[in-house]
Coordinates of C-alpha atoms and ligand atoms in Angstrom, one line a residue:
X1 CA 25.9 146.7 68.5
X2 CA 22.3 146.0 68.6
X3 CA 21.0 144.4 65.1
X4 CA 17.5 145.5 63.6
X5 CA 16.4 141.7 64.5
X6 CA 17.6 141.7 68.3
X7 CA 14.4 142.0 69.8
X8 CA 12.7 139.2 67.6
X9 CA 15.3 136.8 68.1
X10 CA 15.3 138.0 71.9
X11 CA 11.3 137.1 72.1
X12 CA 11.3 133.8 70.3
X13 CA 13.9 132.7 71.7
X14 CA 11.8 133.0 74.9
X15 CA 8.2 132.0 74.1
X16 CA 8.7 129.6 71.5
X17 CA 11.9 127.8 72.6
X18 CA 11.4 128.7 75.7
X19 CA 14.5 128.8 76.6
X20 CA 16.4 131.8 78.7
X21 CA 19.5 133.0 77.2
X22 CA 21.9 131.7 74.4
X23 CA 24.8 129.1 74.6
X24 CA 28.1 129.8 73.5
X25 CA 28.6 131.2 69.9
X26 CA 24.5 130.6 69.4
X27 CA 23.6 134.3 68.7
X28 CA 27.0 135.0 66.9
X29 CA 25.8 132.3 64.4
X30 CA 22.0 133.7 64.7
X31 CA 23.2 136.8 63.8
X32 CA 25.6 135.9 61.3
X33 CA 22.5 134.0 59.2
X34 CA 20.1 136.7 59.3
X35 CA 22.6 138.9 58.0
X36 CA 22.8 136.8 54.6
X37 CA 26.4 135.2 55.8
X38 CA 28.0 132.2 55.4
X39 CA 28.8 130.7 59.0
X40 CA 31.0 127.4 60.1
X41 CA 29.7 126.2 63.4
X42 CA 31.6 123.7 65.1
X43 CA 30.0 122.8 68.3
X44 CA 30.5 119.4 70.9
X45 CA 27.7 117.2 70.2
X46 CA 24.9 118.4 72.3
X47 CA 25.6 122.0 72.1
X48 CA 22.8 123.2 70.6
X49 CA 23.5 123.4 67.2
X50 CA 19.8 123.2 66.1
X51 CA 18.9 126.4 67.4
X52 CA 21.1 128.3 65.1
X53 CA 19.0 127.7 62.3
X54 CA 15.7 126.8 63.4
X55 CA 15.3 130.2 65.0
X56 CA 16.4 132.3 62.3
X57 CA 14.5 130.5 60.0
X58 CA 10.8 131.4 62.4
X59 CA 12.6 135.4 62.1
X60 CA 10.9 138.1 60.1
X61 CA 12.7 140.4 60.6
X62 CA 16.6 139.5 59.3
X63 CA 18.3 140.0 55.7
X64 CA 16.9 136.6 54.5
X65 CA 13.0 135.8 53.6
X66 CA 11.6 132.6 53.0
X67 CA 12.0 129.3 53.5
X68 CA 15.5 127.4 55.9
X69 CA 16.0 124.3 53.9
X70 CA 18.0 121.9 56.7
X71 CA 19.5 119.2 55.2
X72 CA 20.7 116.3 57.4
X73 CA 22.1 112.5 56.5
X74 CA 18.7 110.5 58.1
X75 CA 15.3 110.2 58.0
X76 CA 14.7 109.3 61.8
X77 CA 16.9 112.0 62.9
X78 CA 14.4 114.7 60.6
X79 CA 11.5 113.1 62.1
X80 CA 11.9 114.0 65.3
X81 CA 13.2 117.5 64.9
X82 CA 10.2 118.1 62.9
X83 CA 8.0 116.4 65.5
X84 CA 9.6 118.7 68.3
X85 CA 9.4 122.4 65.6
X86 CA 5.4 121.4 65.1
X87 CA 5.1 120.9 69.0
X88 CA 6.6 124.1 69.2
X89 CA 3.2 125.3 66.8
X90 CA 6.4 126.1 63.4
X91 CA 5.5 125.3 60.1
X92 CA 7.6 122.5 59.1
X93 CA 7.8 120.1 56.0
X94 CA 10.3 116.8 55.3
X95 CA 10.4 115.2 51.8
X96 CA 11.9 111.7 52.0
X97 CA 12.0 108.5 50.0
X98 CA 9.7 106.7 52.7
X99 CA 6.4 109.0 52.5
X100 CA 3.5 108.3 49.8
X101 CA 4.4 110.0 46.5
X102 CA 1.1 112.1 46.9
X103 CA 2.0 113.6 49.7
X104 CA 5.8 114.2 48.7
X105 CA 3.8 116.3 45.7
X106 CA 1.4 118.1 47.3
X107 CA 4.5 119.7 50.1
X108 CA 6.2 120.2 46.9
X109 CA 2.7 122.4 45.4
X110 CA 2.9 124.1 48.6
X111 CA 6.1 125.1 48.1
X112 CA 6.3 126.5 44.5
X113 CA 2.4 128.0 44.6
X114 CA 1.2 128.5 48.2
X115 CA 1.3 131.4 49.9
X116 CA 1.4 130.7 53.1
X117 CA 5.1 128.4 52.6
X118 CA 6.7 126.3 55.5
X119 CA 9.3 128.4 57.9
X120 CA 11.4 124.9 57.4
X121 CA 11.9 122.0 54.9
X122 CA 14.0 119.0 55.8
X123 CA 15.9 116.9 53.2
X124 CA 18.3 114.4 52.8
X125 CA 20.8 115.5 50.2
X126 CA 19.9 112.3 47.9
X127 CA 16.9 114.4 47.5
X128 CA 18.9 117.4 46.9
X129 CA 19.9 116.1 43.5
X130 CA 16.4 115.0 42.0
X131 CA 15.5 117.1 39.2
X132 CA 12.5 118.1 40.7
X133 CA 13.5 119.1 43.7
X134 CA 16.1 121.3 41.8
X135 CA 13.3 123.0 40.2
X136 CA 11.2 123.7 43.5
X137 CA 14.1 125.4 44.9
X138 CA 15.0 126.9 41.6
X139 CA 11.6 128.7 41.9
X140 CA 12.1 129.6 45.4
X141 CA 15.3 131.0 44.4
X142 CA 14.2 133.4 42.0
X143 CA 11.3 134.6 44.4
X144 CA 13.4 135.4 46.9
X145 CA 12.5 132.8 49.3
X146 CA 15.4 130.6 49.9
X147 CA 16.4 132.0 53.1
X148 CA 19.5 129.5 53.7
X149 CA 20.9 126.2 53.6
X150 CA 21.3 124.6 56.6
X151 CA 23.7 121.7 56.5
X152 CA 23.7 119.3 59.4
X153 CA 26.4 116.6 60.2
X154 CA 28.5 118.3 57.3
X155 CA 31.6 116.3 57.9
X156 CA 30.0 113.8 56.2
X157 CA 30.8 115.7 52.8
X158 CA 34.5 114.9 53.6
X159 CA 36.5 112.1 52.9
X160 CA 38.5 112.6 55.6
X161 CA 35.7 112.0 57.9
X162 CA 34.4 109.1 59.5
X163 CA 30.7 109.3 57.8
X164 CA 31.7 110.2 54.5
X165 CA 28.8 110.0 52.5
X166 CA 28.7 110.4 48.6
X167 CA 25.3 112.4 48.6
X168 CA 26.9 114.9 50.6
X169 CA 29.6 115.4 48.4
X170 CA 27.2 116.8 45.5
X171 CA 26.3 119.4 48.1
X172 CA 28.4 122.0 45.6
X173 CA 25.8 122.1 43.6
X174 CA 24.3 124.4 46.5
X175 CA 26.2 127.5 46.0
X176 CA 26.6 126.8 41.8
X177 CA 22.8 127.3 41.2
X178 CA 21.7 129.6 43.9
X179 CA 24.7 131.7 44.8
X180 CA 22.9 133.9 46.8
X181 CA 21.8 132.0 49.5
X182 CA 23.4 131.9 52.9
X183 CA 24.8 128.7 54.0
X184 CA 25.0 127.4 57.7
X185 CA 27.4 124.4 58.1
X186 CA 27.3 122.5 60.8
X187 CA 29.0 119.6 62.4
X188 CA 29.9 118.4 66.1
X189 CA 33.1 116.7 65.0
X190 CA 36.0 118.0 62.5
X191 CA 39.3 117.8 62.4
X192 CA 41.5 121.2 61.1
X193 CA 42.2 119.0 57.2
X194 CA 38.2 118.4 57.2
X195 CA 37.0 122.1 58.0
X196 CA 39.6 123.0 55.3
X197 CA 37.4 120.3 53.1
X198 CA 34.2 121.4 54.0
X199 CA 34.7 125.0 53.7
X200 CA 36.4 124.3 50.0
X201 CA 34.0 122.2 48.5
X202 CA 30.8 124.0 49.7
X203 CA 32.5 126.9 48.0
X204 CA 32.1 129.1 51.6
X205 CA 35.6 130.3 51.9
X206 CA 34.4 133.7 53.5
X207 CA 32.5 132.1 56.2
X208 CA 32.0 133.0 59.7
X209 CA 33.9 129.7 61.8
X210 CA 32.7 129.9 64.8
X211 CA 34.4 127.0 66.5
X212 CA 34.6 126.3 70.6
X213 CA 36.7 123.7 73.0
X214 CA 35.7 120.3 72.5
X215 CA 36.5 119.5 76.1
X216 CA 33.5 117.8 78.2
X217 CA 34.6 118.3 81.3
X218 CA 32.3 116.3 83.0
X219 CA 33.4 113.2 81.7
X220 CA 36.0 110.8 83.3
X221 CA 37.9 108.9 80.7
X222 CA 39.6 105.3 81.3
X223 CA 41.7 102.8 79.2
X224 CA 41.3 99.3 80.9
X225 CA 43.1 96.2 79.7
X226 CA 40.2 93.7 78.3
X227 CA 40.7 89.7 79.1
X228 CA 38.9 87.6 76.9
X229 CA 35.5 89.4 75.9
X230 CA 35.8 91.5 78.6
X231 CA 32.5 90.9 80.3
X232 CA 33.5 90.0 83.3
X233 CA 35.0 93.3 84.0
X234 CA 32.1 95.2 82.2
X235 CA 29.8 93.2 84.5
X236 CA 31.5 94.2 87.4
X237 CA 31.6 97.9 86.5
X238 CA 27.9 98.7 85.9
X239 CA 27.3 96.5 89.1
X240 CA 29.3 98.3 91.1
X241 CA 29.2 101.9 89.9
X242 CA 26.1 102.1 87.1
X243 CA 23.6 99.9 88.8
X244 CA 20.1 100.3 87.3
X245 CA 21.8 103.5 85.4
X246 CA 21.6 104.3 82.1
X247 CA 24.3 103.2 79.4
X248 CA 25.6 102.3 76.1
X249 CA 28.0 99.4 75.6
X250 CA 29.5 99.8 72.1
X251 CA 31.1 96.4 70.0
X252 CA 32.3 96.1 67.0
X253 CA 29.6 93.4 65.4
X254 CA 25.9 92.9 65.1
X255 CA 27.2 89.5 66.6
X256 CA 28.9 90.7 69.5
X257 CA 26.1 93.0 70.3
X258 CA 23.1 90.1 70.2
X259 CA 25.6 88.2 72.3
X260 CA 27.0 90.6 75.0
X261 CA 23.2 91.8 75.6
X262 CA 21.8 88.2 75.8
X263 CA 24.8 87.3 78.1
X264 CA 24.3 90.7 80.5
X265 CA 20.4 89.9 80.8
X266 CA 20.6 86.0 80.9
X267 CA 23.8 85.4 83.2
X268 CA 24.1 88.9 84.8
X269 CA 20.6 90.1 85.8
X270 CA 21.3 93.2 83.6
X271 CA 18.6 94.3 81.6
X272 CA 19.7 95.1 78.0
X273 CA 18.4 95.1 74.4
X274 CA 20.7 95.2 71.1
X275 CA 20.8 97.8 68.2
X276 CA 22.1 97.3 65.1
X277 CA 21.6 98.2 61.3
X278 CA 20.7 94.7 60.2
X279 CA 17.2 95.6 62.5
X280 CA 14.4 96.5 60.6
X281 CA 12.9 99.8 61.1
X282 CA 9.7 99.1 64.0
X283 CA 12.3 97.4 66.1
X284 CA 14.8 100.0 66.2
X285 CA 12.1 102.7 66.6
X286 CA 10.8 101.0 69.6
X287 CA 14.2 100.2 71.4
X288 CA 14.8 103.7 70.8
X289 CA 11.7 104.7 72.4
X290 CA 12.5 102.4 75.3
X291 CA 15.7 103.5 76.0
X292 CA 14.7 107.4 75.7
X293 CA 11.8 106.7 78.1
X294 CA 14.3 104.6 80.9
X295 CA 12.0 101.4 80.0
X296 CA 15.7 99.8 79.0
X297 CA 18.2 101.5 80.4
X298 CA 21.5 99.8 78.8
X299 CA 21.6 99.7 74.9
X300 CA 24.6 97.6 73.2
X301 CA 25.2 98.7 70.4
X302 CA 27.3 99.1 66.8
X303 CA 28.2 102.4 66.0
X304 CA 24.5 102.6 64.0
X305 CA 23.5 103.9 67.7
X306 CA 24.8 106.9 66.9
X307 CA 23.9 110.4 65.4
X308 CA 21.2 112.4 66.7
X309 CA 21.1 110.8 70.3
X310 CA 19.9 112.9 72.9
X311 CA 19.4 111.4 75.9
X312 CA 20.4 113.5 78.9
X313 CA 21.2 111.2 81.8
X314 CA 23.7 108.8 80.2
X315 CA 25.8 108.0 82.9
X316 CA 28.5 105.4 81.2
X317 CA 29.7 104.6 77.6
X318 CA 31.7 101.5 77.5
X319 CA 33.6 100.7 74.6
X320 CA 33.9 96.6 74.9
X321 CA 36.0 96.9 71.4
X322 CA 38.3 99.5 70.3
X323 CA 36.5 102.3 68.1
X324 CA 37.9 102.8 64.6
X325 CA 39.3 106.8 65.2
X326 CA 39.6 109.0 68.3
X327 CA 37.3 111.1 65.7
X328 CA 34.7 108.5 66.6
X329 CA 35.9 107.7 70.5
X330 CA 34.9 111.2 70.8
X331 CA 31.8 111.2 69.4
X332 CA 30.6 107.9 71.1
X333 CA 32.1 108.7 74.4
X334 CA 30.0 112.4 74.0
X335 CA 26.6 111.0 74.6
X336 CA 27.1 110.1 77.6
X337 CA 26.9 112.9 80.7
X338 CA 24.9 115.7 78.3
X339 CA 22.8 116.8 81.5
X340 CA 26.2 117.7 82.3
X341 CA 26.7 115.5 85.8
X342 CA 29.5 113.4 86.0
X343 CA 29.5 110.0 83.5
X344 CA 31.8 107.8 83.0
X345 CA 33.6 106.4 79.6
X346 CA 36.0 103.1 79.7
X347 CA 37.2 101.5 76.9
X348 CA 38.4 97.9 77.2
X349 CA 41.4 97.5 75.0
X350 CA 44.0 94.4 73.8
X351 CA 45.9 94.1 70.6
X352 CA 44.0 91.3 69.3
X353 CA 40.9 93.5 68.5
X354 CA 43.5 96.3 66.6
X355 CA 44.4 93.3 64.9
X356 CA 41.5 91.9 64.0
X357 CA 40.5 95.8 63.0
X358 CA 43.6 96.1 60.4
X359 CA 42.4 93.2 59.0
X360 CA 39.2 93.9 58.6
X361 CA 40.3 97.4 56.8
X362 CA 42.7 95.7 54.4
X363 CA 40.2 93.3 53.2
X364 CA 37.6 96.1 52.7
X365 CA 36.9 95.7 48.9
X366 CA 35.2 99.0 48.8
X367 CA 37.3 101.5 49.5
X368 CA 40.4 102.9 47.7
X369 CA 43.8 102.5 48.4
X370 CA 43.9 106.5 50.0
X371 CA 40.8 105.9 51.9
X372 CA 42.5 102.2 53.5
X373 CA 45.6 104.6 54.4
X374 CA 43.5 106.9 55.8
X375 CA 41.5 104.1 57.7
X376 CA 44.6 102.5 59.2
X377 CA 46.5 105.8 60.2
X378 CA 42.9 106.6 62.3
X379 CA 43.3 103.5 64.2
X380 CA 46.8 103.4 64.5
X381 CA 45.9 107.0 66.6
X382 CA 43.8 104.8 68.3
X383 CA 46.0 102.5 69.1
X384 CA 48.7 105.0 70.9
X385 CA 46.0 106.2 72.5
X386 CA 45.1 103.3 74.5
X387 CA 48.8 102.1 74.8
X388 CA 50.0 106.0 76.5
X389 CA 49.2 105.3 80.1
X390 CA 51.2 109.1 80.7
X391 CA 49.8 111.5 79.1
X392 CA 46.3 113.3 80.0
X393 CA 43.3 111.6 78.0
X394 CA 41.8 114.3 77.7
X395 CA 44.9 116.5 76.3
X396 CA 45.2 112.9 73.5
X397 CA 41.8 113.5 72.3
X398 CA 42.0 117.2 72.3
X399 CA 44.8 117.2 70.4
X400 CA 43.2 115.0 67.8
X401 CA 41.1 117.9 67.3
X402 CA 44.1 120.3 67.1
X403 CA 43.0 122.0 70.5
X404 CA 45.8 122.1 73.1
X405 CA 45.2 121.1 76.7
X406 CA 46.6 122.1 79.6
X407 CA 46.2 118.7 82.0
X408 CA 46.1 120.3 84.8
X409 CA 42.5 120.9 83.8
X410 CA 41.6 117.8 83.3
X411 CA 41.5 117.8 87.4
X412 CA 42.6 113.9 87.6
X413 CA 39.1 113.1 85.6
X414 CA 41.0 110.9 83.7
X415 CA 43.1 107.5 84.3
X416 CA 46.2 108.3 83.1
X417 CA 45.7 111.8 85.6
X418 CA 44.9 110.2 88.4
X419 CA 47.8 107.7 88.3
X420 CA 49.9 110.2 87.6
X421 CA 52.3 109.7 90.6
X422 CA 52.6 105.6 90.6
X423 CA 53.9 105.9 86.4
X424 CA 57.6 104.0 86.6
X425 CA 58.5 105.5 82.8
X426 CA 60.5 102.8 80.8
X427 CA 63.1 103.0 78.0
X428 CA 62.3 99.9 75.9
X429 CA 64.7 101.5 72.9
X430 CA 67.4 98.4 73.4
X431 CA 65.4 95.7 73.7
X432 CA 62.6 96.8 71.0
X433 CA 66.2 97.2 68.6
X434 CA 67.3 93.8 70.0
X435 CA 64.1 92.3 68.4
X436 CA 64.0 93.9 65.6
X437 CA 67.8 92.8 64.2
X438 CA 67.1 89.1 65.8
X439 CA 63.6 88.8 63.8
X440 CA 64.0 85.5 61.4
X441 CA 62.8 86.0 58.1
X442 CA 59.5 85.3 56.5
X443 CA 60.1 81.5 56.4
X444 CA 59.3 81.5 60.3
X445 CA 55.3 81.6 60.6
X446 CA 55.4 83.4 63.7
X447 CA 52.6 85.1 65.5
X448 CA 52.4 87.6 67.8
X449 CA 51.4 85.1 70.7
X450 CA 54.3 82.9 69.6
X451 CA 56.3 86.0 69.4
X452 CA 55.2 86.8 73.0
X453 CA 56.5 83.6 74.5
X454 CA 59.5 83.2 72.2
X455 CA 61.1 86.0 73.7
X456 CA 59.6 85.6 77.2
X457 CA 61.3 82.1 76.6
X458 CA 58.4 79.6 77.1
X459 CA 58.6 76.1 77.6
X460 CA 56.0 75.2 75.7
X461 CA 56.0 72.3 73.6
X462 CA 54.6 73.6 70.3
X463 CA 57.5 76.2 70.8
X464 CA 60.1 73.4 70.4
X465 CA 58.6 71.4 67.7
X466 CA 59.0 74.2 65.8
X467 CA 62.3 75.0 67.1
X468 CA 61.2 78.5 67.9
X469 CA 63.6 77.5 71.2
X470 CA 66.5 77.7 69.2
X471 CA 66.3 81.3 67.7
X472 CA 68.2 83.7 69.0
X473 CA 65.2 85.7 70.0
X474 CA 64.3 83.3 72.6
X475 CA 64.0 84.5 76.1
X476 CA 65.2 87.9 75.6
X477 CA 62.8 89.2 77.3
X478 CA 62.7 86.7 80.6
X479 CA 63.2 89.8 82.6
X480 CA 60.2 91.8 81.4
X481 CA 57.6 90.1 83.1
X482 CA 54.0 91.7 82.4
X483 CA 55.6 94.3 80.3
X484 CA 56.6 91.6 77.5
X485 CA 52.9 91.7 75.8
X486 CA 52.8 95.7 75.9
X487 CA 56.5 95.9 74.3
X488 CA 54.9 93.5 71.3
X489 CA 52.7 95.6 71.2
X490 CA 53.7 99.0 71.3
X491 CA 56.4 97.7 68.2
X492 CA 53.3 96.9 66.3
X493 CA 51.3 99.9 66.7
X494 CA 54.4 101.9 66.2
X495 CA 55.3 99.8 63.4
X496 CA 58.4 98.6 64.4
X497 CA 56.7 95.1 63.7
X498 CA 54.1 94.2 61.2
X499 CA 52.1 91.7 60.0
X500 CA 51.0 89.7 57.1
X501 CA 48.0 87.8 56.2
X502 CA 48.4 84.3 55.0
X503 CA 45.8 81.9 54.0
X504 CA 45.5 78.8 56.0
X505 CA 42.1 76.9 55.0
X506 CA 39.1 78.4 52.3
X507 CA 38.2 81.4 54.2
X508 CA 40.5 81.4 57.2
X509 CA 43.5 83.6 57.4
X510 CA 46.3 83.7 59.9
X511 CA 48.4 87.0 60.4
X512 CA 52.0 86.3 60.9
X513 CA 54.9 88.8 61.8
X514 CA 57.0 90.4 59.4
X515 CA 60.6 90.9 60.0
X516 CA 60.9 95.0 58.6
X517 CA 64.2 95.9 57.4
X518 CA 64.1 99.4 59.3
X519 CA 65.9 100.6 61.9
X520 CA 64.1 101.7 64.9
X521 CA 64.5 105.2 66.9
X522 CA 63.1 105.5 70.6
X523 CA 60.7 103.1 70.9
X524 CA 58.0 104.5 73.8
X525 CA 58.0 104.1 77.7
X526 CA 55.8 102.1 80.2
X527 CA 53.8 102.8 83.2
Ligands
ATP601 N1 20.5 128.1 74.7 C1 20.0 126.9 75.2 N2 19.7 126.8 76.5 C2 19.2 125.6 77.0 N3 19.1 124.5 76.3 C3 19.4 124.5 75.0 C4 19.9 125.7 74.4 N4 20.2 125.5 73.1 C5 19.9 124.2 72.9 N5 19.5 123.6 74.0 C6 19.1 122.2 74.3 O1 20.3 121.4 74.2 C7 19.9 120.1 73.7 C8 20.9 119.7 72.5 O2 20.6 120.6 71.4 P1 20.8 120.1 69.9 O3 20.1 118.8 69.7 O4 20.6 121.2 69.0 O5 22.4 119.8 70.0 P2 23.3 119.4 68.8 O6 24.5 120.4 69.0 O7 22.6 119.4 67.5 O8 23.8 118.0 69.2 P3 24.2 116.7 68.2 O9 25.5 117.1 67.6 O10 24.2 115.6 69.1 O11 23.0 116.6 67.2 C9 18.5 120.1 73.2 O12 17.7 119.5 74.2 C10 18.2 121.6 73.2 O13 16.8 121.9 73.5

């Protein structure tokens, strides 16, 4: 059915977006806005979520008058979408903590007094909760001019999240004191449990979800196995496939990042520049720049690269350390190939970094107990992920998302696809229960290394001045050749094995095995 604002949205859509005709669930959510409805939109990161509220809000003619307040978790991000609206000749404000107080107060005069109010005003929701910006909206409210609440990156109001930030979570406060206004969440990444959250706690129960496959078709996923750093394979990768392309190389440190860029442009001939939060704001700005222009075409990077990166012709994203949640895999991996051409994502994986991960999770002194849980169970997922060399990447992800896949989709754009026919699957259920009932307790410092040649039944010396040769342990595994490491392993990530921390010197820590006193089931297969 045709809707009283059809030909409006039809016409701007045209000559002020100039665009041609509407993605996937864009009008649904257009429509459902200037209606006066609540509306859920979960799109894939470059989808076009934007649209959905920044052309309702330029619309005279829908339920709602007045003023779209969007607001999103960063300044830089605001900036640019209100650079691009004014190109576009719409009347747009921001308010942030950066800009002079005199002209925070005079967009604030223009919106409680002036006629002629801005189609837009972006926020942070910090700002949300200052008393006077309560009031300006409070006076918007009872003129009738709040025409909706945009709410970008909303998982970020969920704990169950990767971003979760506190701000977000006084976003209640939206529906308590101005129950009439429309809301519009949005987010590119959310599992079922954080919908669920989001939907409760901005009180929008009734919404319209519009929700569509997360699948990027486009992009070929692999899972390689990282020696050392994993730089010489990296090298070799971008040489032989990406040369002169553009990329993103994610690790895990501002260290690692200063380091594997230096290393690619000194040693390597590969021209790359580091990004990191602990850079000041110029300096991000202008690598930013740089890499949006193709000045630098390969970025590494902490996870700070992140939100609100739109760069069409990303051809690989390399993970040189293992991401924290398939949640975030996802969104990483998603900025590369948005022009829609092929692109590749590999992600260089051993145990040691999950290791080192846990770790670092444990001894976060921040977080609570739920949130550590919560934390480890995400990269546990992770974890499996890397160590299934069967099953469809793509389907792994998906499913992490609660969408099912068939793999026959996935037309072999993935490793674990396109190997399909060489997989030799392994039952490792007697010799993973074998280890288990022959661990020694605690008084054996043993670490997963040791472990590994302990039952691979090494000759090394340090193995025998500790008498690690005369367990019963040793050398079960002298017929398991490559496989010994990925049974290890697999019995940590599935728990089977664990570990504990125990201080050596000051500061340094050593994790040691733990004998559990559970039984194990099946165990897992191998390639
Ligand atoms: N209907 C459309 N037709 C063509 N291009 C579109 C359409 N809608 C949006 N776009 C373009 O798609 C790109 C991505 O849009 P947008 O930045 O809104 O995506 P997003 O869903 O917010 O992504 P992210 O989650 O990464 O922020 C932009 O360049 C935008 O101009």
């Amino acid at each position: 059915m045709e809707t009283p604002w059809y030909s409006e949205v039809q016409k701007k859509l045209l000559h002020v977006f100039k665009v041609e005709s509407f993605r996937r669930n864009q009008l649904e959510a257009i429509n459902a806005t200037l209606d006066g409805q609540d509306v859920f939109l979960l799109m894939p990161t470059g989808g076009g979520k934007s649209l959905c509220f920044q052309l309702p809000a330029i619309c005279e003619t829908g339920r709602t008058k007045g003023v779209t307040v969007v607001i999103g978790p960063l300044i830089s991000l605001m900036d640019d979408q209100v650079q691009a609206l004014r190109e576009k000749g719409i009347d747009v404000e921001a308010l942030n903590k950066d800009m002079p107080a005199e002209k925070s107060r005079e967009i604030r005069q223009r919106l409680r007094h002036s006629s002629n109010k801005p189609k837009l005003l972006y926020v942070t929701p910090e700002r949300i909760q200052l008393d006077d910006m309560n009031e300006t909206l409070g006076l918007l409210y009872r003129q009738g001019l709040l025409a909706r609440f945009a709410v970008d990156e909303v998982h970020c109001i969920s704990e169950w999240g990767r971003d979760f930030r506190d701000a977000y979570k006084a976003l209640d406060v939206l529906r308590k004191n101005f129950p009439k206004v429309p809301i519009m969440a949005l987010t590119g990444t959310a599992t079922k449990r954080v919908v669920n959250d989001i939907v409760t706690r901005l009180k929008i129960e009734g919404c319209l979800q519009l929700r569509q496959s997360f699948n990027r078709r486009n992009l070929n996923y692999m899972v390689e196995a990282k020696v050392g750093r994993g730089l010489a394979k990296i090298v070799e990768f971008i040489n032989s496939k990406h040369h002169g392309k553009t990329g993103i190389i994610y690790c895990r440190s501002r260290i690692d990042c200063e380091q594997v860029a230096g290393e690619l442009c000194d040693q390597h001939r590969i021209p790359a520049k580091y990004f990191h939060a602990g850079l000041d704001r110029e300096t991000k700005t202008q690598i930013l720049q740089d890499w949006q222009s193709g000045a630098c075409k390969v970025v590494v990077a902490t996870t700070a690269f992140g939100m609100g990166i739109d760069k069409a012709d990303v051809r690989f994203v390399i993970h040189q350390c293992l991401p924290r949640s398939l949640e975030g895999y996802y969104q990483e991996t998603g900025r590369a190939g948005r022009d829609g051409k092929p692109a590749d994502c590999v992600l260089y994986y051993n145990y040691g970094d999950a290791q080192s991960l846990f770790r670092l999770i444990r001894n976060e002194d921040t977080t609570s107990a739920e949130s550590k849980e919560a934390s480890e169970d995400g990269l546990r997922r992770v974890v499996q992920f890397c160590q299934n060399v069967i099953d469809c990447r793509r389907e792994q992800v998906l499913a992490y998302f609660d969408e099912k896949f068939d793999p026959r989709d996935c037309n072999e754009q993935c490793d674990n696809c396109r190997n399909g026919g060489s997989v030799q699957v392994q039952d490792v259920t007697e010799i993973t229960k074998m280890i288990v009932s022959r661990m020694p307790n605690d008084e054996y410092r043993i670490t997963r290394n040791q472990l590994v040649d302990i039952v691979r039944g090494s000759q090394k010396k340090d193995l025998r001045e500790k008498g690690f040769d005369q367990l019963s342990l040793f050398g079960i595994c002298k017929d398991k050749g490559e496989n010994v490491e990925r049974i290890i392993d697999l019995m940590l990530s599935e728990q089977y094995l664990a570990t504990r921390s125990i201080q050596c010197h000051q500061a340094w820590t050593k994790e040691y095995l733990k004998r559990l006193l559970i039984s194990c089931g099946e165990a897992g297969s191998f390639s």
